[in-house]
Short mmCIF file of C-alpha atoms and ligand atoms in Angstrom, two decimals:
data_model
loop_
_atom_site.label_atom_id
_atom_site.label_comp_id
_atom_site.label_asym_id
_atom_site.label_seq_id
_atom_site.Cartn_x
_atom_site.Cartn_y
_atom_site.Cartn_z
CA MET A 1 0.00 0.00 0.00
CA SER A 2 1.12 3.57 -0.47
CA VAL A 3 0.89 6.02 2.42
CA GLU A 4 0.41 9.53 1.09
CA LYS A 5 0.00 12.93 2.67
CA ALA A 6 -3.66 13.82 2.20
CA ASP A 7 -3.33 16.72 -0.23
CA ASP A 8 -5.76 17.45 -3.11
CA LYS A 9 -3.85 15.25 -5.53
CA ALA A 10 -3.75 12.26 -3.19
CA ILE A 11 -7.45 12.68 -2.34
CA ALA A 12 -8.32 12.68 -6.07
CA ALA A 13 -6.25 9.51 -6.58
CA ALA A 14 -7.90 7.90 -3.55
CA ALA A 15 -11.36 8.70 -4.95
CA GLU A 16 -10.36 6.99 -8.21
CA HIS A 17 -9.33 3.88 -6.27
CA LEU A 18 -12.65 3.85 -4.43
CA ARG A 19 -14.71 4.33 -7.59
CA ALA A 20 -12.79 1.43 -9.12
CA GLY A 21 -13.78 -0.80 -6.17
CA ARG A 22 -10.48 -0.68 -4.27
CA LEU A 23 -9.91 0.03 -0.56
CA VAL A 24 -8.57 3.29 0.84
CA ALA A 25 -7.81 4.03 4.49
CA PHE A 26 -8.56 7.60 5.51
CA PRO A 27 -8.56 9.73 8.66
CA THR A 28 -11.76 10.71 10.45
CA GLU A 29 -12.03 12.78 13.62
CA THR A 30 -12.33 9.52 15.63
CA VAL A 31 -10.01 6.84 14.19
CA TYR A 32 -8.76 5.90 10.71
CA GLY A 33 -11.39 4.12 8.60
CA LEU A 34 -10.90 1.42 5.98
CA GLY A 35 -13.17 2.67 3.22
CA ALA A 36 -14.95 1.05 0.31
CA ASP A 37 -17.75 2.18 -2.00
CA ALA A 38 -20.79 1.11 0.06
CA THR A 39 -22.82 0.44 -3.09
CA ASN A 40 -20.25 -2.05 -4.46
CA GLY A 41 -20.59 -5.47 -2.83
CA HIS A 42 -17.32 -6.72 -4.27
CA ALA A 43 -15.48 -3.74 -2.79
CA VAL A 44 -17.18 -4.14 0.60
CA ALA A 45 -16.28 -7.84 0.67
CA GLN A 46 -12.61 -6.88 0.46
CA ILE A 47 -12.95 -4.95 3.73
CA PHE A 48 -13.86 -8.15 5.56
CA ALA A 49 -10.98 -10.01 3.93
CA ALA A 50 -8.44 -7.26 4.73
CA LYS A 51 -9.55 -7.03 8.36
CA GLY A 52 -9.94 -10.76 8.90
CA ARG A 53 -13.38 -9.81 10.25
CA PRO A 54 -16.31 -12.19 10.66
CA ARG A 55 -18.60 -11.55 7.75
CA PHE A 56 -21.84 -10.98 9.63
CA ASN A 57 -20.62 -7.83 11.29
CA PRO A 58 -22.34 -4.76 9.85
CA LEU A 59 -20.34 -1.65 8.90
CA ILE A 60 -20.84 2.08 9.39
CA VAL A 61 -21.82 4.02 6.26
CA HIS A 62 -20.23 7.47 5.99
CA VAL A 63 -22.10 10.26 4.20
CA LEU A 64 -21.77 14.03 3.77
CA SER A 65 -25.07 15.09 5.30
CA ALA A 66 -28.34 14.10 6.94
CA THR A 67 -30.03 14.80 3.60
CA GLU A 68 -27.83 12.20 1.94
CA ALA A 69 -28.35 9.77 4.83
CA ALA A 70 -32.12 10.16 4.48
CA THR A 71 -31.95 8.85 0.90
CA HIS A 72 -30.73 5.52 2.35
CA ALA A 73 -32.61 5.37 5.65
CA ASP A 74 -35.86 6.28 7.34
CA PHE A 75 -34.97 9.18 9.57
CA THR A 76 -37.20 9.22 12.64
CA PRO A 77 -37.79 12.56 14.41
CA LEU A 78 -35.25 11.38 16.99
CA ALA A 79 -32.63 10.65 14.31
CA ARG A 80 -33.21 14.11 12.84
CA ARG A 81 -32.73 15.83 16.17
CA LEU A 82 -29.55 13.86 16.85
CA ALA A 83 -28.16 14.63 13.40
CA ASP A 84 -29.04 18.33 13.80
CA ALA A 85 -27.25 18.43 17.14
CA PHE A 86 -24.15 16.35 16.39
CA TRP A 87 -23.48 16.10 12.63
CA PRO A 88 -21.02 16.35 11.22
CA GLY A 89 -19.39 14.62 14.14
CA PRO A 90 -18.57 11.42 16.03
CA LEU A 91 -22.14 10.12 16.47
CA THR A 92 -23.40 7.09 14.52
CA LEU A 93 -27.14 6.57 14.14
CA VAL A 94 -28.77 3.18 13.69
CA VAL A 95 -31.90 3.65 11.57
CA GLU A 96 -34.07 1.48 9.32
CA MET A 97 -32.77 1.13 5.78
CA ARG A 98 -35.01 2.41 2.99
CA GLN A 99 -36.44 -0.01 0.45
CA GLY A 100 -34.51 0.24 -2.78
CA SER A 101 -31.39 1.79 -1.23
CA PRO A 102 -28.37 0.96 -3.43
CA LEU A 103 -26.26 0.02 -0.39
CA SER A 104 -24.74 -3.46 -0.60
CA ASP A 105 -26.27 -6.16 1.65
CA LEU A 106 -22.80 -6.86 2.94
CA VAL A 107 -22.75 -3.41 4.57
CA THR A 108 -25.72 -4.23 6.77
CA GLY A 109 -24.70 -7.81 7.44
CA GLY A 110 -28.21 -8.85 6.51
CA LEU A 111 -29.93 -6.54 9.04
CA THR A 112 -32.80 -4.29 8.00
CA SER A 113 -31.16 -1.36 9.80
CA ILE A 114 -28.03 0.60 8.91
CA ALA A 115 -25.49 2.52 10.97
CA VAL A 116 -24.72 5.88 9.39
CA ARG A 117 -22.65 8.91 10.29
CA SER A 118 -21.38 12.14 8.77
CA PRO A 119 -17.74 12.58 9.75
CA ASP A 120 -16.24 15.91 10.78
CA HIS A 121 -12.78 15.69 9.26
CA PRO A 122 -11.72 17.75 6.23
CA VAL A 123 -9.97 14.79 4.56
CA ALA A 124 -12.90 12.41 5.09
CA ARG A 125 -15.31 15.02 3.75
CA ALA A 126 -13.15 15.88 0.73
CA LEU A 127 -12.85 12.16 -0.03
CA LEU A 128 -16.64 11.62 0.21
CA ALA A 129 -17.21 14.61 -2.08
CA ALA A 130 -14.60 13.49 -4.62
CA THR A 131 -15.86 9.90 -4.64
CA GLY A 132 -19.53 10.83 -4.86
CA ARG A 133 -20.56 7.58 -3.14
CA PRO A 134 -21.40 6.62 0.44
CA LEU A 135 -18.36 4.95 2.02
CA ALA A 136 -18.54 1.88 4.22
CA ALA A 137 -15.68 2.12 6.70
CA PRO A 138 -14.87 0.16 9.83
CA SER A 139 -11.81 1.09 11.84
CA ALA A 140 -8.71 0.36 9.72
CA ASN A 141 -7.19 -2.37 11.92
CA ARG A 142 -7.16 -6.13 11.79
CA SER A 143 -10.24 -7.52 13.53
CA GLY A 144 -9.76 -7.54 17.31
CA HIS A 145 -6.73 -5.24 17.28
CA VAL A 146 -6.44 -1.74 18.69
CA SER A 147 -8.03 0.91 16.44
CA PRO A 148 -5.61 3.10 14.44
CA THR A 149 -5.27 6.77 15.31
CA GLN A 150 -2.32 7.41 12.95
CA ALA A 151 -1.56 6.44 9.34
CA ALA A 152 1.45 4.39 10.49
CA HIS A 153 -0.86 2.18 12.58
CA VAL A 154 -2.82 1.27 9.45
CA ASP A 155 0.37 0.53 7.59
CA ALA A 156 1.52 -1.77 10.40
CA ASP A 157 -1.79 -3.64 10.62
CA LEU A 158 -3.18 -4.07 7.12
CA GLY A 159 -1.47 -5.43 4.05
CA GLU A 160 -1.53 -5.02 0.32
CA ALA A 161 -5.32 -5.34 0.19
CA VAL A 162 -5.36 -1.59 0.86
CA ALA A 163 -4.59 0.50 -2.24
CA MET A 164 -3.74 3.68 -0.36
CA VAL A 165 -3.61 5.26 3.08
CA LEU A 166 -4.35 8.98 3.21
CA ASP A 167 -2.20 10.44 5.97
CA GLY A 168 -4.01 13.24 7.79
CA GLY A 169 -1.96 13.09 10.98
CA ALA A 170 -3.18 11.90 14.37
CA THR A 171 -6.95 11.82 14.84
CA ALA A 172 -8.51 14.35 17.22
CA HIS A 173 -10.73 12.16 19.42
CA GLY A 174 -8.78 8.91 19.33
CA LEU A 175 -11.93 6.90 20.17
CA GLU A 176 -14.62 5.58 17.85
CA SER A 177 -17.95 7.29 17.40
CA THR A 178 -20.79 6.84 19.86
CA ILE A 179 -23.47 4.54 18.39
CA VAL A 180 -27.12 5.29 19.18
CA ASP A 181 -30.15 3.33 18.04
CA ALA A 182 -32.50 6.10 16.87
CA ARG A 183 -35.30 3.97 15.45
CA GLY A 184 -37.73 4.63 18.28
CA GLU A 185 -38.56 7.60 20.46
CA THR A 186 -35.87 6.99 23.06
CA PRO A 187 -32.16 7.07 22.19
CA ILE A 188 -30.52 3.71 23.00
CA LEU A 189 -26.76 3.70 23.52
CA LEU A 190 -25.21 0.73 21.65
CA ARG A 191 -21.55 1.78 21.98
CA PRO A 192 -20.13 4.56 24.16
CA GLY A 193 -17.76 6.77 22.21
CA ALA A 194 -16.51 10.25 21.45
CA VAL A 195 -19.87 11.95 22.10
CA THR A 196 -20.76 11.53 25.77
CA VAL A 197 -24.14 10.39 27.06
CA GLU A 198 -24.23 13.62 29.06
CA ALA A 199 -23.87 15.68 25.84
CA ILE A 200 -26.69 13.75 24.15
CA GLU A 201 -28.97 14.10 27.15
CA ALA A 202 -28.23 17.84 27.34
CA ALA A 203 -28.88 18.39 23.62
CA LEU A 204 -32.17 16.47 23.55
CA ALA A 205 -33.36 17.04 27.11
CA THR A 206 -34.08 13.27 27.09
CA LYS A 207 -32.61 10.37 29.01
CA VAL A 208 -30.39 7.98 27.05
CA VAL A 209 -31.10 4.31 27.71
CA ARG A 210 -28.15 1.90 27.85
CA GLY A 211 -28.72 -0.72 25.19
CA ASP A 212 -28.63 -4.40 25.89
CA ILE A 213 -25.80 -5.66 23.71
CA ASP A 214 -27.51 -9.01 23.23
CA ALA A 215 -30.67 -7.27 22.08
CA ALA A 216 -28.71 -5.53 19.33
CA ARG A 217 -27.46 -8.84 17.89
CA PRO A 218 -25.94 -9.69 15.58
CA SER A 219 -23.43 -7.26 16.97
CA ALA A 220 -19.96 -6.50 15.75
CA PRO A 221 -16.39 -6.44 17.01
CA GLY A 222 -16.73 -3.24 19.00
CA GLN A 223 -19.28 -5.14 21.06
CA LEU A 224 -17.46 -8.45 21.39
CA LEU A 225 -15.98 -8.80 24.82
CA SER A 226 -12.34 -9.36 23.87
CA HIS A 227 -11.58 -6.54 21.48
CA TYR A 228 -9.14 -3.68 21.19
CA ALA A 229 -6.68 -6.20 22.53
CA PRO A 230 -2.91 -5.68 22.65
CA SER A 231 -0.66 -8.77 22.86
CA ALA A 232 0.21 -8.03 26.48
CA LYS A 233 -2.23 -8.88 29.26
CA VAL A 234 -4.08 -5.87 30.63
CA ARG A 235 -4.58 -5.43 34.39
CA LEU A 236 -7.19 -2.80 35.28
CA ASN A 237 -7.58 -0.51 38.30
CA ALA A 238 -3.90 -0.92 39.17
CA ARG A 239 -2.61 1.23 42.01
CA ASP A 240 0.89 -0.23 41.87
CA VAL A 241 3.17 -1.72 39.23
CA ARG A 242 4.36 -5.32 39.50
CA ALA A 243 7.71 -6.66 38.31
CA GLY A 244 7.91 -6.75 34.52
CA GLU A 245 4.77 -4.70 33.98
CA ALA A 246 4.40 -1.55 31.93
CA LEU A 247 2.23 1.22 33.36
CA LEU A 248 -0.58 3.05 31.64
CA ALA A 249 -1.05 5.95 34.00
CA PHE A 250 -3.71 8.64 34.37
CA GLY A 251 -3.58 11.84 36.38
CA PRO A 252 -0.97 13.43 38.62
CA ASP A 253 -0.58 10.59 41.14
CA ALA A 254 1.09 7.89 39.05
CA PRO A 255 3.10 5.35 41.08
CA GLU A 256 6.88 5.22 40.62
CA THR A 257 8.13 2.55 38.23
CA GLU A 258 11.35 1.50 36.52
CA GLY A 259 9.51 -0.02 33.55
CA PRO A 260 7.90 1.54 30.50
CA VAL A 261 5.24 4.10 31.41
CA ILE A 262 2.87 6.36 29.50
CA ASN A 263 0.59 8.82 31.23
CA LEU A 264 -2.63 9.28 29.24
CA SER A 265 -3.08 12.70 30.79
CA PRO A 266 -0.88 13.91 33.65
CA SER A 267 -3.44 16.65 34.38
CA GLY A 268 -6.30 14.13 34.49
CA ASP A 269 -8.07 15.42 31.36
CA LEU A 270 -10.36 12.72 29.89
CA ALA A 271 -10.42 14.14 26.34
CA GLU A 272 -6.63 14.12 26.27
CA ALA A 273 -6.63 10.58 27.67
CA ALA A 274 -9.08 9.37 25.00
CA ALA A 275 -6.98 10.87 22.22
CA ASN A 276 -3.85 9.10 23.55
CA LEU A 277 -5.40 5.75 24.51
CA PHE A 278 -4.90 3.53 21.46
CA THR A 279 -1.44 4.88 20.59
CA ALA A 280 -0.36 4.35 24.20
CA LEU A 281 -1.59 0.74 24.18
CA ARG A 282 0.30 0.10 20.94
CA THR A 283 3.48 1.74 22.24
CA LEU A 284 3.49 -0.16 25.55
CA ASP A 285 2.68 -3.38 23.72
CA ALA A 286 5.66 -2.81 21.41
CA ALA A 287 7.92 -2.74 24.48
CA GLY A 288 7.29 -6.50 24.69
CA VAL A 289 6.09 -6.57 28.30
CA PRO A 290 3.90 -9.51 29.41
CA SER A 291 1.39 -7.23 31.13
CA ILE A 292 0.20 -3.62 31.19
CA ALA A 293 -1.05 -2.20 34.49
CA VAL A 294 -3.73 0.43 33.97
CA MET A 295 -4.58 2.99 36.62
CA PRO A 296 -8.26 3.63 37.40
CA ILE A 297 -10.00 6.10 35.07
CA PRO A 298 -13.05 7.99 36.35
CA GLU A 299 -16.30 6.74 34.78
CA ALA A 300 -17.80 10.22 34.11
CA GLY A 301 -18.11 11.77 30.64
CA LEU A 302 -15.60 10.32 28.17
CA GLY A 303 -14.40 8.01 30.94
CA GLU A 304 -17.31 5.69 30.09
CA ALA A 305 -16.00 5.10 26.56
CA ILE A 306 -12.37 4.85 27.72
CA ASN A 307 -13.28 2.26 30.36
CA ASP A 308 -15.40 0.34 27.83
CA ARG A 309 -12.34 -0.03 25.55
CA LEU A 310 -10.02 -0.90 28.46
CA GLN A 311 -12.42 -3.57 29.74
CA ARG A 312 -12.50 -5.16 26.30
CA ALA A 313 -8.69 -4.98 26.07
CA ALA A 314 -8.51 -6.77 29.44
CA ALA A 315 -11.17 -9.39 28.75
CA PRO A 316 -10.09 -13.06 28.62
CA ARG A 317 -9.16 -14.11 25.08
O1 LIG B 401 -15.59 6.17 14.76
C1 LIG B 401 -16.06 5.24 14.12
O2 LIG B 401 -17.24 4.88 14.24
C2 LIG B 401 -15.13 4.51 13.13
C3 LIG B 401 -14.78 5.50 12.02
C4 LIG B 401 -13.95 4.90 10.93
O3 LIG B 401 -15.96 6.06 11.50
N1 LIG B 401 -15.73 3.32 12.62
C5 LIG B 401 -15.93 2.21 13.38
O4 LIG B 401 -16.45 1.14 12.67
O5 LIG B 401 -15.68 2.17 14.55
P1 LIG B 401 -16.43 -0.37 13.19
O6 LIG B 401 -16.84 -1.19 12.00
O7 LIG B 401 -15.11 -0.69 13.80
O8 LIG B 401 -17.60 -0.45 14.20
C6 LIG B 401 -18.92 -0.52 13.68
C7 LIG B 401 -19.89 -0.80 14.77
C8 LIG B 401 -19.93 -2.26 15.13
O9 LIG B 401 -19.79 -2.42 16.53
C9 LIG B 401 -21.31 -2.70 14.68
O10 LIG B 401 -21.90 -3.61 15.57
C10 LIG B 401 -22.10 -1.43 14.70
O11 LIG B 401 -21.19 -0.46 14.31
N2 LIG B 401 -23.20 -1.49 13.73
C11 LIG B 401 -23.13 -1.35 12.40
N3 LIG B 401 -24.35 -1.48 11.85
C12 LIG B 401 -25.22 -1.73 12.86
C13 LIG B 401 -26.61 -1.95 12.95
N4 LIG B 401 -27.38 -1.94 11.87
N5 LIG B 401 -27.15 -2.17 14.16
C14 LIG B 401 -26.37 -2.17 15.28
N6 LIG B 401 -25.03 -1.95 15.26
C15 LIG B 401 -24.47 -1.73 14.07
MG1 LIG B 402 -13.42 -1.33 15.09
#
């Protein structure tokens, strides 16, 4: 694959690849996505092959606007209000697919609903505009691995199945989008992410219900228990560091250690910690330690999404 700085020329070349049914990895404001033309089943199938991902897992469709999304899906009043409040941005809406939508069945994994979002990243938007198609894009990592927040992560994880990686630098949020089921009248949280529950509740003046993962079956990798997993074991809520362990610290009170250590945010800022999370896991993992001790992270705000990813990284494999 070629990794290219995401200038106008590279974006035009990437759009050509996509229109020809090839895969392109591109930056979004959350993590890097592995994109394919969502209307081309052959192209979408290559995503599953490149990721080594079980085929039934549905993908997120990226579009430029709510107007474009509404050509593919039935937008409920709730979906409209959420899109008005958070698009473009890191919120994915699960809505019923429209009859006759040209989206490939592989995108929905056979469900009648689709997950759709309008990304807020200049490169992602320029690519969508240049391609003129909706883009199916899961995170651009091998299935079960840590999501990529830099172009180099994609390069390290995925092989020649990817025609091009557009390098737009490190992503701003560093965590995937929040996924909300917006088919009914009450928003149901299916995956915590870059938009907090508190922000959704404030924007809508409505309570968000935590979804039952089993009820949202068939669910995908972000919802499987062991996911986002580094090679090292992950020990949560650590207040000390054991022999041979690396430390993933948070806040000003990190314990002393001789081993590798990364502090997600020395000041205790959750947005900073989210942005650093996946790169830190990769970096500590690359040190070859058998185990990574992770300090407790507060559960408020973005802490919910950070802890969700850490629990999956620590789950038995
Ligand atoms: O931030 C993000 O959302 C990134 C960037 C690239 O946009 N994408 C991402 O995609 O995280 P992926 O494929 O790694 O995660 C997609 C999630 C899966 O957990 C899947 O279960 C859920 O979306 N999903 C997709 N379609 C769904 C549907 N119809 N109903 C319920 N969940 C769905
Ligand atoms: Mg993923």
